[in-house]
mmCIF file with all atom_site columns, C-alpha atoms in Angstrom:
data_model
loop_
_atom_site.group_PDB
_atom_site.id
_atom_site.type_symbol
_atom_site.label_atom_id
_atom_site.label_alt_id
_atom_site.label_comp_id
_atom_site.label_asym_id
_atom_site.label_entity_id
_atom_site.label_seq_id
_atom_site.pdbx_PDB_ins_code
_atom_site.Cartn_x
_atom_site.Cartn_y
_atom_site.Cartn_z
_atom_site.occupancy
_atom_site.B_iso_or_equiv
_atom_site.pdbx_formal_charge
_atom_site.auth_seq_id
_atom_site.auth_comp_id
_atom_site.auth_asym_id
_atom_site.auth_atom_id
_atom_site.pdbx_PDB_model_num
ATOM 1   C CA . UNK A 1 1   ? 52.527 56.952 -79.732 1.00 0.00 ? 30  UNK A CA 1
ATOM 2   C CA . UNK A 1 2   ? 54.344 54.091 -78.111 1.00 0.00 ? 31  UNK A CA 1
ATOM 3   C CA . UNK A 1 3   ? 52.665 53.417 -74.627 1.00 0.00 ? 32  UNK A CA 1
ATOM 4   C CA . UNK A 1 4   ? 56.236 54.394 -72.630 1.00 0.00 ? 33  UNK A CA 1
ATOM 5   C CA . UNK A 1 5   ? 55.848 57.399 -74.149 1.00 0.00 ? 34  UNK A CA 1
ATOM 6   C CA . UNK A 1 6   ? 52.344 58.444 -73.152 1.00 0.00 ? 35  UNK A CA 1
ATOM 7   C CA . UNK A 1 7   ? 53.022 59.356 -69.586 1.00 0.00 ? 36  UNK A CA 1
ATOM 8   C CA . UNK A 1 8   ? 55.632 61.795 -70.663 1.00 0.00 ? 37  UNK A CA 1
ATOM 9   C CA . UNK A 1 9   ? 53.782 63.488 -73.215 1.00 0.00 ? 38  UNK A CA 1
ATOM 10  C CA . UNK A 1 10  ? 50.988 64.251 -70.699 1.00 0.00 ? 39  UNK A CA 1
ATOM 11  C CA . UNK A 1 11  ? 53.367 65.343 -67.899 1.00 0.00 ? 40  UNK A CA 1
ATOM 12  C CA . UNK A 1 12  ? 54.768 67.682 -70.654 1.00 0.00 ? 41  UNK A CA 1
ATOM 13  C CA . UNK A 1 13  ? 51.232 69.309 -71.822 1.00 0.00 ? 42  UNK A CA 1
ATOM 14  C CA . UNK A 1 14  ? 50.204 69.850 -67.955 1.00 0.00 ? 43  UNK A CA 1
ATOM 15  C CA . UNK A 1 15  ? 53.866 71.675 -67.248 1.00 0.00 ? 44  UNK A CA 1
ATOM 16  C CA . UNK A 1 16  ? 52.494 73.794 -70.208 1.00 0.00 ? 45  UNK A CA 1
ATOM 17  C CA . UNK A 1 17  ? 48.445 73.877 -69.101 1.00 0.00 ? 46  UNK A CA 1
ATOM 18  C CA . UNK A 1 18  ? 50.127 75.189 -65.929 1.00 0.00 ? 47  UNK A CA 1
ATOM 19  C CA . UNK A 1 19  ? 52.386 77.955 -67.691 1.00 0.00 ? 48  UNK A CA 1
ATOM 20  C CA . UNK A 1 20  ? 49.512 79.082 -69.421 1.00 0.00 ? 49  UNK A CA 1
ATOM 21  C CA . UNK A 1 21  ? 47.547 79.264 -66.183 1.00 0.00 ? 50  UNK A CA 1
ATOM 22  C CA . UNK A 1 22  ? 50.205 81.434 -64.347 1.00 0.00 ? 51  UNK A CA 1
ATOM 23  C CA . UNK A 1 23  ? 50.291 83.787 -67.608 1.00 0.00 ? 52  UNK A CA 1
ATOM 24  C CA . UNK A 1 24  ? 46.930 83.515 -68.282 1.00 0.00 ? 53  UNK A CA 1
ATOM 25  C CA . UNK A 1 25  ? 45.700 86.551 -66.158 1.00 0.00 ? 54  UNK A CA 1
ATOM 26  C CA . UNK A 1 26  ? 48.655 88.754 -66.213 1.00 0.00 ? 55  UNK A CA 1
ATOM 27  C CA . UNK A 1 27  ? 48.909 92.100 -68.023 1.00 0.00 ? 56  UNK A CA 1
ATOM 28  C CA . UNK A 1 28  ? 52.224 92.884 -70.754 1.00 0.00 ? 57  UNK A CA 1
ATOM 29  C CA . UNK A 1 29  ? 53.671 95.226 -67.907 1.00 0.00 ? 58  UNK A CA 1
ATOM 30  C CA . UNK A 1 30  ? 53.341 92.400 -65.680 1.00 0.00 ? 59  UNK A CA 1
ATOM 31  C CA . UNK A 1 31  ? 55.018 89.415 -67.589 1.00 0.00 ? 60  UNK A CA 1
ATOM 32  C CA . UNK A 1 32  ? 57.896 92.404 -68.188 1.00 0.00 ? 61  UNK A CA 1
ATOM 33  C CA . UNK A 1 33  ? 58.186 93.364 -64.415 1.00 0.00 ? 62  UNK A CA 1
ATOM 34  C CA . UNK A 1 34  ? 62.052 92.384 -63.141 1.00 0.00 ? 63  UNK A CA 1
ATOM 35  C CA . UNK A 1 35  ? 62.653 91.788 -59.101 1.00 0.00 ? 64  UNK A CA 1
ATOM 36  C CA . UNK A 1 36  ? 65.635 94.268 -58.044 1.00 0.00 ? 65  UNK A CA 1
ATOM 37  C CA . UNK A 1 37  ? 67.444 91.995 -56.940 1.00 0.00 ? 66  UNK A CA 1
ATOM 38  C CA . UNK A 1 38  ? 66.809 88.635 -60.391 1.00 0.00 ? 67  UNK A CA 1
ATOM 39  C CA . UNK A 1 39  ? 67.474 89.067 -63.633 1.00 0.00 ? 68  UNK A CA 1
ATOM 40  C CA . UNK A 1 40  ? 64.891 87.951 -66.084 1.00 0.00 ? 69  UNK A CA 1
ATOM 41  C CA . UNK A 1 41  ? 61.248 88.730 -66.434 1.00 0.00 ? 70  UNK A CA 1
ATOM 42  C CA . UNK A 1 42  ? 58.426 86.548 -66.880 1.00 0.00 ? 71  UNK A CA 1
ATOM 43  C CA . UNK A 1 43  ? 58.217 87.277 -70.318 1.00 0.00 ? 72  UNK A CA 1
ATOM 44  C CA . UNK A 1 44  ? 62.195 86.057 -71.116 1.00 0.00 ? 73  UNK A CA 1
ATOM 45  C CA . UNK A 1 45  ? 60.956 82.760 -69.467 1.00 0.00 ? 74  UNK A CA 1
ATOM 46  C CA . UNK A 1 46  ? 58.342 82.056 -71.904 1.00 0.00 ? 75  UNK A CA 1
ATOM 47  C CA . UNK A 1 47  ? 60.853 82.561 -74.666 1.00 0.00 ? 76  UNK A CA 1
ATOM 48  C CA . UNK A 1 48  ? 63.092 80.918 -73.300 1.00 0.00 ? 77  UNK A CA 1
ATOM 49  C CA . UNK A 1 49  ? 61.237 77.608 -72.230 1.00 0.00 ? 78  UNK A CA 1
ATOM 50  C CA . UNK A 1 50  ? 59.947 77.779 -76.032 1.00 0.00 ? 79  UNK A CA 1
ATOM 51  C CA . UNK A 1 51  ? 63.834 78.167 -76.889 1.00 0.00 ? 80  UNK A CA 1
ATOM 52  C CA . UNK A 1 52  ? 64.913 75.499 -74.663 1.00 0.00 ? 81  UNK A CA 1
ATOM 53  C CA . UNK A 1 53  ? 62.438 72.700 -75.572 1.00 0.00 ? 82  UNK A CA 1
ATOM 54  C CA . UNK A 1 54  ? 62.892 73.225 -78.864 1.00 0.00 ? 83  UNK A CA 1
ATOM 55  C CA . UNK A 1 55  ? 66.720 72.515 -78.978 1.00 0.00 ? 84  UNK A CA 1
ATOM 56  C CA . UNK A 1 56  ? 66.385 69.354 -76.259 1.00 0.00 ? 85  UNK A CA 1
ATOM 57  C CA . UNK A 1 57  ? 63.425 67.862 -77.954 1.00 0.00 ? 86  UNK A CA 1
ATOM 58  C CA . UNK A 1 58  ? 63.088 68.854 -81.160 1.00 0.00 ? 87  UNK A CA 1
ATOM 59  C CA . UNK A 1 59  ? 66.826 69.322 -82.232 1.00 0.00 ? 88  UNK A CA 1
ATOM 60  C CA . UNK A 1 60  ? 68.552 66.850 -79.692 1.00 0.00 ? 89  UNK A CA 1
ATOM 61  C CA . UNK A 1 61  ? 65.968 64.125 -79.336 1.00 0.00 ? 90  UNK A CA 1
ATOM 62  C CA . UNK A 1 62  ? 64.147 64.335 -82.752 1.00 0.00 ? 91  UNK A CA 1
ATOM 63  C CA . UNK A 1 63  ? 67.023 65.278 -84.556 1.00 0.00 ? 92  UNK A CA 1
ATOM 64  C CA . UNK A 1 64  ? 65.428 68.602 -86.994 1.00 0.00 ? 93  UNK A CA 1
ATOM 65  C CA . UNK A 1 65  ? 67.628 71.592 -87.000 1.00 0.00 ? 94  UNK A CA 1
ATOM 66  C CA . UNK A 1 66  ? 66.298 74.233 -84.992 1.00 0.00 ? 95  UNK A CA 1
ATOM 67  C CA . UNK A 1 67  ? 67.389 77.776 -85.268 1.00 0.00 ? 96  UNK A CA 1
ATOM 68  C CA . UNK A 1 68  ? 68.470 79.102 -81.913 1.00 0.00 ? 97  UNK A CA 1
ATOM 69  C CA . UNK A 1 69  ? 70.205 82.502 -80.537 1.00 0.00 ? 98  UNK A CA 1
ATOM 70  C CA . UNK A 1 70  ? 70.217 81.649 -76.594 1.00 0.00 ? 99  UNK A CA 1
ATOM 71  C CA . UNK A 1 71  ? 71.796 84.638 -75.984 1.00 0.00 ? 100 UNK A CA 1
ATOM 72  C CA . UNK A 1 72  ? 68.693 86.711 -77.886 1.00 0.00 ? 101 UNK A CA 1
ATOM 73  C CA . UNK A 1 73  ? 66.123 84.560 -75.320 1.00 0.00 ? 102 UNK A CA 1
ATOM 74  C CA . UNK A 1 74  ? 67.737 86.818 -72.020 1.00 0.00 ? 103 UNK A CA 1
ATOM 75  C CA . UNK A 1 75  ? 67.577 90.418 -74.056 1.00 0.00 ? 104 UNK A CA 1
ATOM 76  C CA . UNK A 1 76  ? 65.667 92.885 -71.848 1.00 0.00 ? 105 UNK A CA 1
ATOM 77  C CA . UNK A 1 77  ? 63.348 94.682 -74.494 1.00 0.00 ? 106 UNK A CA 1
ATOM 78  C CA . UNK A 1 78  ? 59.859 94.760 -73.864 1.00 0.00 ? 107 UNK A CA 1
ATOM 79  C CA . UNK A 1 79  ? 57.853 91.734 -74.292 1.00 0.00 ? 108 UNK A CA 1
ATOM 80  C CA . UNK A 1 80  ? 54.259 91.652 -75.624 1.00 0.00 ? 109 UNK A CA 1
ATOM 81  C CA . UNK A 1 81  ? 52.308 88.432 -73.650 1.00 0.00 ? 110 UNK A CA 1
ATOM 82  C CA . UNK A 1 82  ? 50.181 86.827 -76.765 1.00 0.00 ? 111 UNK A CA 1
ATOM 83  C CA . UNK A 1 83  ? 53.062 86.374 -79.278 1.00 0.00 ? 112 UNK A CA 1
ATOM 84  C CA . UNK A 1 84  ? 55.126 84.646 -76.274 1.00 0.00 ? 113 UNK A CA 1
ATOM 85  C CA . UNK A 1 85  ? 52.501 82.027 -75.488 1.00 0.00 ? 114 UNK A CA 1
ATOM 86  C CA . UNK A 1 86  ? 51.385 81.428 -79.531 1.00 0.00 ? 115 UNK A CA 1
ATOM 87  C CA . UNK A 1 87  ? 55.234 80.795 -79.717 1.00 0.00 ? 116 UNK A CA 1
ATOM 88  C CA . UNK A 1 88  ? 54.936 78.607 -77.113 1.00 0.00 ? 117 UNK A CA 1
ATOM 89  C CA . UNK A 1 89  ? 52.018 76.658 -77.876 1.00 0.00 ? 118 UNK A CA 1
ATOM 90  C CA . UNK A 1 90  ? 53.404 76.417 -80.910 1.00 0.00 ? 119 UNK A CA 1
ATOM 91  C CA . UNK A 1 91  ? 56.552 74.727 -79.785 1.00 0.00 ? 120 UNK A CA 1
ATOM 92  C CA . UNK A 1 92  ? 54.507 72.669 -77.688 1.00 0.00 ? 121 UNK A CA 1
ATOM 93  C CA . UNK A 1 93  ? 53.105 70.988 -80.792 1.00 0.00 ? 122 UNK A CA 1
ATOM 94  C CA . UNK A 1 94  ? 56.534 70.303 -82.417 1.00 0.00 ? 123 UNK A CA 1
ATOM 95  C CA . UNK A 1 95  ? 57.419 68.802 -79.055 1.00 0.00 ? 124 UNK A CA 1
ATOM 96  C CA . UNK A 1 96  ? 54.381 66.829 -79.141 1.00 0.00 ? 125 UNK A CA 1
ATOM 97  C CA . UNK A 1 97  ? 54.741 65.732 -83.016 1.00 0.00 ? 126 UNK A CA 1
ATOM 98  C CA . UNK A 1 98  ? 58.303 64.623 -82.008 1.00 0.00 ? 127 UNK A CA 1
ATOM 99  C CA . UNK A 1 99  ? 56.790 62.350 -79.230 1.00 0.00 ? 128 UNK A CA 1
ATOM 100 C CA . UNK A 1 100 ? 54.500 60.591 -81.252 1.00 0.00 ? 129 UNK A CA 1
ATOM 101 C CA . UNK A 1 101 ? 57.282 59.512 -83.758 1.00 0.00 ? 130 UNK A CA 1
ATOM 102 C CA . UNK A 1 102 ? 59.543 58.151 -80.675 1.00 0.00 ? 131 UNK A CA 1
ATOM 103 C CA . UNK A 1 103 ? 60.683 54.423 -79.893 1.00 0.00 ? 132 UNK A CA 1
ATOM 104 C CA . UNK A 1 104 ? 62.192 53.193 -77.157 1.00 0.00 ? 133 UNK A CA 1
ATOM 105 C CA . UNK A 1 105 ? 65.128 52.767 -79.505 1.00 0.00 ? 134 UNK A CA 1
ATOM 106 C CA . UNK A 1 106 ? 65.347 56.393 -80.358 1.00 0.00 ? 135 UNK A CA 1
ATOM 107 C CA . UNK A 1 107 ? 65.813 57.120 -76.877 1.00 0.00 ? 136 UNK A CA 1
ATOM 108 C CA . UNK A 1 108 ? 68.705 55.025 -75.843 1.00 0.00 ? 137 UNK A CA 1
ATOM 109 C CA . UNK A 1 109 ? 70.751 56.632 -78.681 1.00 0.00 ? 138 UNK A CA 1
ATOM 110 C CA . UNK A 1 110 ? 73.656 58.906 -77.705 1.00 0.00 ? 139 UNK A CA 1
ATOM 111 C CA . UNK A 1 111 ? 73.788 61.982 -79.109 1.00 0.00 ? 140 UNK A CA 1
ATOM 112 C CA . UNK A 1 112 ? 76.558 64.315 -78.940 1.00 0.00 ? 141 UNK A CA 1
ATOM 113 C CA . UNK A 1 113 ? 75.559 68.320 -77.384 1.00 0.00 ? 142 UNK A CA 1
ATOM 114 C CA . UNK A 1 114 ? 77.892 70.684 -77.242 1.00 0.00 ? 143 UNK A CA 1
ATOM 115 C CA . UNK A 1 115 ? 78.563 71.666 -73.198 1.00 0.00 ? 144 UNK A CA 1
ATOM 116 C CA . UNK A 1 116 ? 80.800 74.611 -71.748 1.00 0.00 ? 145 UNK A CA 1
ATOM 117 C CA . UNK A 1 117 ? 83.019 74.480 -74.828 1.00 0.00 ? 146 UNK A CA 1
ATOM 118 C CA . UNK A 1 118 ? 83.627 70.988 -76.201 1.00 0.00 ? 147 UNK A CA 1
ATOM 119 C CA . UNK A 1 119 ? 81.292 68.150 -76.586 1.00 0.00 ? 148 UNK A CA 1
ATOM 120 C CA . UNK A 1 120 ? 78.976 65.808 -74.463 1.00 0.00 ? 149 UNK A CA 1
ATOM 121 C CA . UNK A 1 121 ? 77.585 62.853 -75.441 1.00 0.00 ? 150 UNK A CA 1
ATOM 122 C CA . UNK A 1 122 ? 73.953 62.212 -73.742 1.00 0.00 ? 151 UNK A CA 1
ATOM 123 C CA . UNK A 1 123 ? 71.383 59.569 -74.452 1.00 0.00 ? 152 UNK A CA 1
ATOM 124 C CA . UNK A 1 124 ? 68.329 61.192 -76.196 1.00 0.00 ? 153 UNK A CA 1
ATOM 125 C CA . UNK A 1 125 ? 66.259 60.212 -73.051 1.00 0.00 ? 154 UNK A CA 1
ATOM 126 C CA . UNK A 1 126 ? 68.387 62.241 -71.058 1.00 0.00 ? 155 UNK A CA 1
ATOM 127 C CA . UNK A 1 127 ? 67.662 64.863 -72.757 1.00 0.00 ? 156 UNK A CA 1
ATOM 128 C CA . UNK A 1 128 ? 63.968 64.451 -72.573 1.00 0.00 ? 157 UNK A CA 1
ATOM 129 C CA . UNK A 1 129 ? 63.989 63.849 -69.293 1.00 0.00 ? 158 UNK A CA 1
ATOM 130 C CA . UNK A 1 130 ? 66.753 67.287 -68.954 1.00 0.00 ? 159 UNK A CA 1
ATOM 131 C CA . UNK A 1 131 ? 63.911 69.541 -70.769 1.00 0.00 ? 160 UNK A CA 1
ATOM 132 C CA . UNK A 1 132 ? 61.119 68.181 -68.589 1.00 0.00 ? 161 UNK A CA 1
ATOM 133 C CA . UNK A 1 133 ? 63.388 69.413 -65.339 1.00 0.00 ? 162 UNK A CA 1
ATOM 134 C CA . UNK A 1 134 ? 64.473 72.568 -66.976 1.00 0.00 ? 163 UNK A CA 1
ATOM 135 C CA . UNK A 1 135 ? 60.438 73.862 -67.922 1.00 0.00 ? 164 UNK A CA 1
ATOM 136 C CA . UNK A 1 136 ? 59.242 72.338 -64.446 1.00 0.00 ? 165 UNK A CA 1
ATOM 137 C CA . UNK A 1 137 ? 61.763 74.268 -62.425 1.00 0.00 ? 166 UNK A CA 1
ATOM 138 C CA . UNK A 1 138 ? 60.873 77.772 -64.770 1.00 0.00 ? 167 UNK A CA 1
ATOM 139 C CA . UNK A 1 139 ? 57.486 77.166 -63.894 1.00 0.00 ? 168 UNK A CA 1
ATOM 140 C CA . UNK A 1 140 ? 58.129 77.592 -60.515 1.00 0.00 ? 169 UNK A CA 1
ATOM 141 C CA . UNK A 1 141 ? 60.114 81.064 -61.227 1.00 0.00 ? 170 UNK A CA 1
ATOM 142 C CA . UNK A 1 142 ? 56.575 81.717 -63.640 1.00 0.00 ? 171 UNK A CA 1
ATOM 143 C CA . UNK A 1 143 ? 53.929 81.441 -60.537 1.00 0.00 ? 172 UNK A CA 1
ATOM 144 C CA . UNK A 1 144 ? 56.405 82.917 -57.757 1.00 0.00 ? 173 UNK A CA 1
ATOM 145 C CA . UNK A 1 145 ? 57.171 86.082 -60.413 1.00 0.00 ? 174 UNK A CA 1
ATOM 146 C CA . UNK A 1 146 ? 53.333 86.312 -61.052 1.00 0.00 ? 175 UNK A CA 1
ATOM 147 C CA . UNK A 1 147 ? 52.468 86.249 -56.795 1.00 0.00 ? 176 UNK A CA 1
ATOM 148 C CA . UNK A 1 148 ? 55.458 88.984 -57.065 1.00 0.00 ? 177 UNK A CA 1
ATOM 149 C CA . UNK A 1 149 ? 54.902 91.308 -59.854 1.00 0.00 ? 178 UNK A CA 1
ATOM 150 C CA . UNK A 1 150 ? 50.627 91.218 -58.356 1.00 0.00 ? 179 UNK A CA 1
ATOM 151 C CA . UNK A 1 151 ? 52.098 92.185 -54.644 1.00 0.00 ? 180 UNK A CA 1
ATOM 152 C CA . UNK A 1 152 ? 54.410 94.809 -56.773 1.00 0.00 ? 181 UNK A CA 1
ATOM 153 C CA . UNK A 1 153 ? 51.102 96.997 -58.077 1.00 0.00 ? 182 UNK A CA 1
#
């Protein structure tokens, strides 16, 4: 793994050691508990985060066709806890695999996503760095719907 690399990989793994840690304790009721007043459950997080990384990183920035309903990550059946974090982990190591394989030339390559309907060309860092923000910020939504669903019992 190139050295510039390094420091994103391991941000990456502890944004998933701390997912793991908020999910870690909590029950399959509790990972499907919805606030009145939000939309999505702890449990359409998880599959969604794995969902998301694996289009940015593994599609967008490593360039491997990845399978993805978006749409299907929101659905409001209930959601069984183990099979959401294996799936996760999982995509964790494809993330990781595609990391070791980067050069600072992959990343300054555009890349053209499709965005609200036509098409957006990005730089493949962008896109890392866009999937890093979007799995920090639902982390946050993780721990504060764990402290909620707990004070809901």
């Amino acid at each position: 793994m190139e050295a510039f690399v390094i420091p994103l990989a391991e941000s990456l793994d502890r944004l998933h050691d701390d997912i793991y840690q908020a999910v870690e304790p909590l029950s399959d009721g509790e990972i499907n508990w919805k606030h009145p007043s939000l939309s999505n459950t702890l449990g359409i997080l998880l599959r969604h985060v794995a969902g998301s990384e694996r289009y940015w990183i593994v599609q967008v920035v490593g360039g491997r066709e990845v399978p993805r309903n978006r749409d299907a990550e929101f659905e409001h059946e209930p959601l069984t806890k183990a099979p959401l974090v294996a799936d996760l982990r999982r995509a964790q190591r494809e993330v990781q695999d595609v990391l070791a394989r980067l050069t600072s030339a992959d990343l300054s390559r555009a890349v053209d996503v499709p965005f609200r309907g036509s098409t957006r060309s990005v730089t493949r860092q962008w896109a890392l760095l866009h999937s890093m923000a979007h799995t920090a910020y639902h982390l946050g939504q993780m721990q504060l719907f764990k402290k909620m669903a707990a004070g809901a019992r």
